[in-house]
Each structure stands twice: as C-alpha cells, then as structure tokens.
Coordinates of C-alpha atoms in Angstrom, one line a residue:
X90 CA -9.6 13.8 8.0
X91 CA -8.1 17.1 6.7
X92 CA -9.9 18.9 4.4
X93 CA -9.3 18.2 0.8
X94 CA -7.9 21.4 -1.3
X95 CA -8.6 21.7 -4.9
X96 CA -4.8 20.4 -5.5
X97 CA -5.6 17.1 -4.0
X98 CA -7.0 13.9 -5.5
X99 CA -10.1 14.3 -3.3
X100 CA -10.3 18.0 -4.4
X101 CA -10.9 16.6 -8.4
X102 CA -14.1 15.3 -7.2
X103 CA -15.2 19.0 -6.5
X104 CA -14.5 20.0 -10.0
X105 CA -17.7 20.1 -12.0
X106 CA -16.7 20.3 -15.5
X107 CA -14.9 16.7 -15.5
X108 CA -18.0 15.1 -13.5
X109 CA -20.5 17.0 -15.9
X110 CA -19.0 15.5 -19.3
X111 CA -17.7 12.1 -18.5
X112 CA -20.3 8.8 -17.5
X113 CA -19.9 5.4 -17.2
X114 CA -23.2 3.3 -18.2
X115 CA -24.5 1.3 -15.6
X116 CA -26.2 -1.1 -18.0
X117 CA -29.4 0.6 -17.8
X118 CA -30.1 3.3 -20.3
X119 CA -31.7 5.5 -17.8
X120 CA -29.2 5.0 -14.8
X121 CA -25.4 6.7 -14.7
X122 CA -23.1 6.9 -12.7
X123 CA -20.0 9.2 -12.7
X124 CA -16.7 7.4 -12.9
X125 CA -15.4 10.2 -10.3
X126 CA -18.3 8.8 -8.3
X127 CA -16.9 5.3 -8.6
X128 CA -13.7 6.5 -7.8
X129 CA -14.4 8.8 -4.7
X130 CA -13.1 5.9 -2.0
X131 CA -10.0 5.9 -3.6
X132 CA -9.5 9.5 -4.4
X133 CA -10.4 10.7 -0.7
X134 CA -8.1 7.6 0.7
X135 CA -5.0 9.1 -1.3
X136 CA -3.7 11.4 1.5
X137 CA -4.7 8.5 4.3
X138 CA -2.5 5.2 5.3
X139 CA -1.6 2.5 3.3
X140 CA -4.5 0.2 5.3
X141 CA -7.4 2.8 4.6
X142 CA -5.7 2.9 0.6
X143 CA -6.0 -0.6 0.7
X144 CA -9.7 -0.7 2.0
X145 CA -10.8 1.7 -0.7
X146 CA -9.6 -0.1 -3.5
X147 CA -11.8 -3.0 -2.1
X148 CA -14.7 -1.0 -2.1
X149 CA -14.2 0.3 -5.5
X150 CA -13.6 -3.0 -7.0
X151 CA -17.0 -4.1 -5.6
X152 CA -18.5 -1.2 -7.0
X153 CA -17.1 -1.5 -10.5
X154 CA -18.0 -5.3 -10.4
X155 CA -21.9 -4.8 -9.4
X156 CA -22.2 -2.1 -12.2
X157 CA -20.8 -4.8 -14.4
X158 CA -17.7 -2.9 -15.4
X159 CA -14.9 -4.9 -17.3
X160 CA -11.4 -4.5 -17.4
X161 CA -10.5 -4.7 -21.1
X162 CA -7.2 -5.2 -22.9
X163 CA -6.3 -3.0 -26.0
X164 CA -8.0 -5.3 -28.4
X165 CA -11.1 -4.8 -26.5
X166 CA -11.2 -8.2 -24.9
X167 CA -12.2 -8.6 -21.6
X168 CA -8.5 -9.5 -19.2
X169 CA -9.0 -12.8 -17.7
X170 CA -8.4 -13.3 -13.9
X171 CA -8.4 -9.5 -13.3
X172 CA -7.7 -8.6 -9.4
X173 CA -9.3 -5.7 -7.6
X174 CA -6.1 -3.6 -7.8
X175 CA -6.0 -4.4 -11.6
X176 CA -9.4 -3.1 -12.2
X177 CA -9.3 0.1 -9.9
X178 CA -6.1 0.7 -11.8
X179 CA -8.2 0.3 -15.1
X180 CA -10.7 2.6 -14.1
X181 CA -8.1 5.2 -12.8
X182 CA -6.2 5.2 -16.2
X183 CA -9.3 5.9 -18.0
X184 CA -10.3 8.8 -15.3
X185 CA -6.5 9.7 -16.0
X186 CA -7.0 10.1 -19.7
X187 CA -10.3 11.7 -19.5
X188 CA -8.3 14.4 -17.2
X189 CA -5.6 14.5 -19.6
X190 CA -8.1 15.1 -22.7
X191 CA -9.6 18.0 -20.8
X192 CA -6.2 19.6 -20.3
X193 CA -5.9 18.9 -16.7
X194 CA -2.6 17.5 -16.7
X195 CA -1.5 18.4 -13.0
X196 CA -4.5 16.3 -12.0
X197 CA -3.6 13.6 -14.2
X198 CA -0.2 13.6 -12.6
X199 CA -1.7 12.9 -9.4
X200 CA -4.0 9.7 -10.5
X201 CA -0.8 8.6 -12.0
X202 CA 1.1 9.0 -8.6
X203 CA -2.1 7.3 -6.9
X204 CA -1.8 4.4 -9.2
X205 CA 1.6 3.9 -8.6
X206 CA 0.7 4.0 -4.9
X207 CA -1.8 1.4 -5.6
X208 CA 0.7 -1.0 -7.7
X209 CA 3.4 -0.4 -4.6
X210 CA 1.0 -2.1 -2.1
X211 CA -0.3 -4.7 -4.5
X212 CA 3.4 -5.7 -5.1
X213 CA 3.5 -6.4 -1.1
X214 CA 1.2 -9.3 -2.0
X215 CA 2.6 -10.2 -5.2
X216 CA 2.9 -8.8 -8.5
X217 CA 0.4 -6.6 -10.1
X218 CA 0.5 -6.5 -14.1
X219 CA -0.3 -3.0 -15.2
X220 CA -3.6 -2.5 -16.2
X221 CA -5.8 -0.2 -17.9
X222 CA -8.3 0.8 -21.0
X223 CA -8.3 2.1 -24.1

C-alpha cells in the first residue's frame, strides 16, 4: 500500500480540524466516535481495487449497525430496508457535507467521487438508490 498524501481520501483522516469538531454519538453519553474514524476503512480503500472497496463498505456498514446509526430520509424517518451500500453512502454524504461546511471543497469532491464508485459497485449487484442524511 502506498502512503497517502494530504490530497487523497485517506489523507482526509489526517486533517485534525475536521476530526476535532464533528462527532457521532454511540448512544452512551460518555463514548463518542468520530465519523471519520468509522469511515476510515472506506476512505483507506478509495485507492484500492473494487474487491477491497467492497470489503471496506461491509466493514463500515457493520460498524454503523453496531453503533446503532440509522439511515434517515429527508423527514427524519428511518429508511426501511436500507442496504449496506445505502448506509455507507449516507454516512459519506454526511461527511461530505461536513467538509463543505468547513470550506474543504476539494476533499468533499473526493468523497463524492468515492460515493459514485460505491454506487457503481452496487449497480453490479442491482440498483442502489441514492441515500443520504439531512
């Protein structure tokens, strides 16, 4: 594996200001998990082959489920029957929005490109609806 530069999706993890300000609750008041930490396997696999990215999507989906994270629609209601891909796309969408709010547009674009790649992988198994969180 080649080292990641600051311009790579993996390099996003090294940017302390994003990690410092945005948290995802685990459900217990004392334990907090950074969204970027949950997404780390997918961000690290962005430059890998499709098989490795697909494996990373599964790992992140399992982590989201273990944390009790829900994929919600625009009204705030849980999305019934959300697939692993939809859950990961929703978390990446949220992360991309955080980057945009922080003025990190190039990095947000890289996250969007990663989301497109995950959608394309899911399309091989059938259509994956675009999912996200508001």
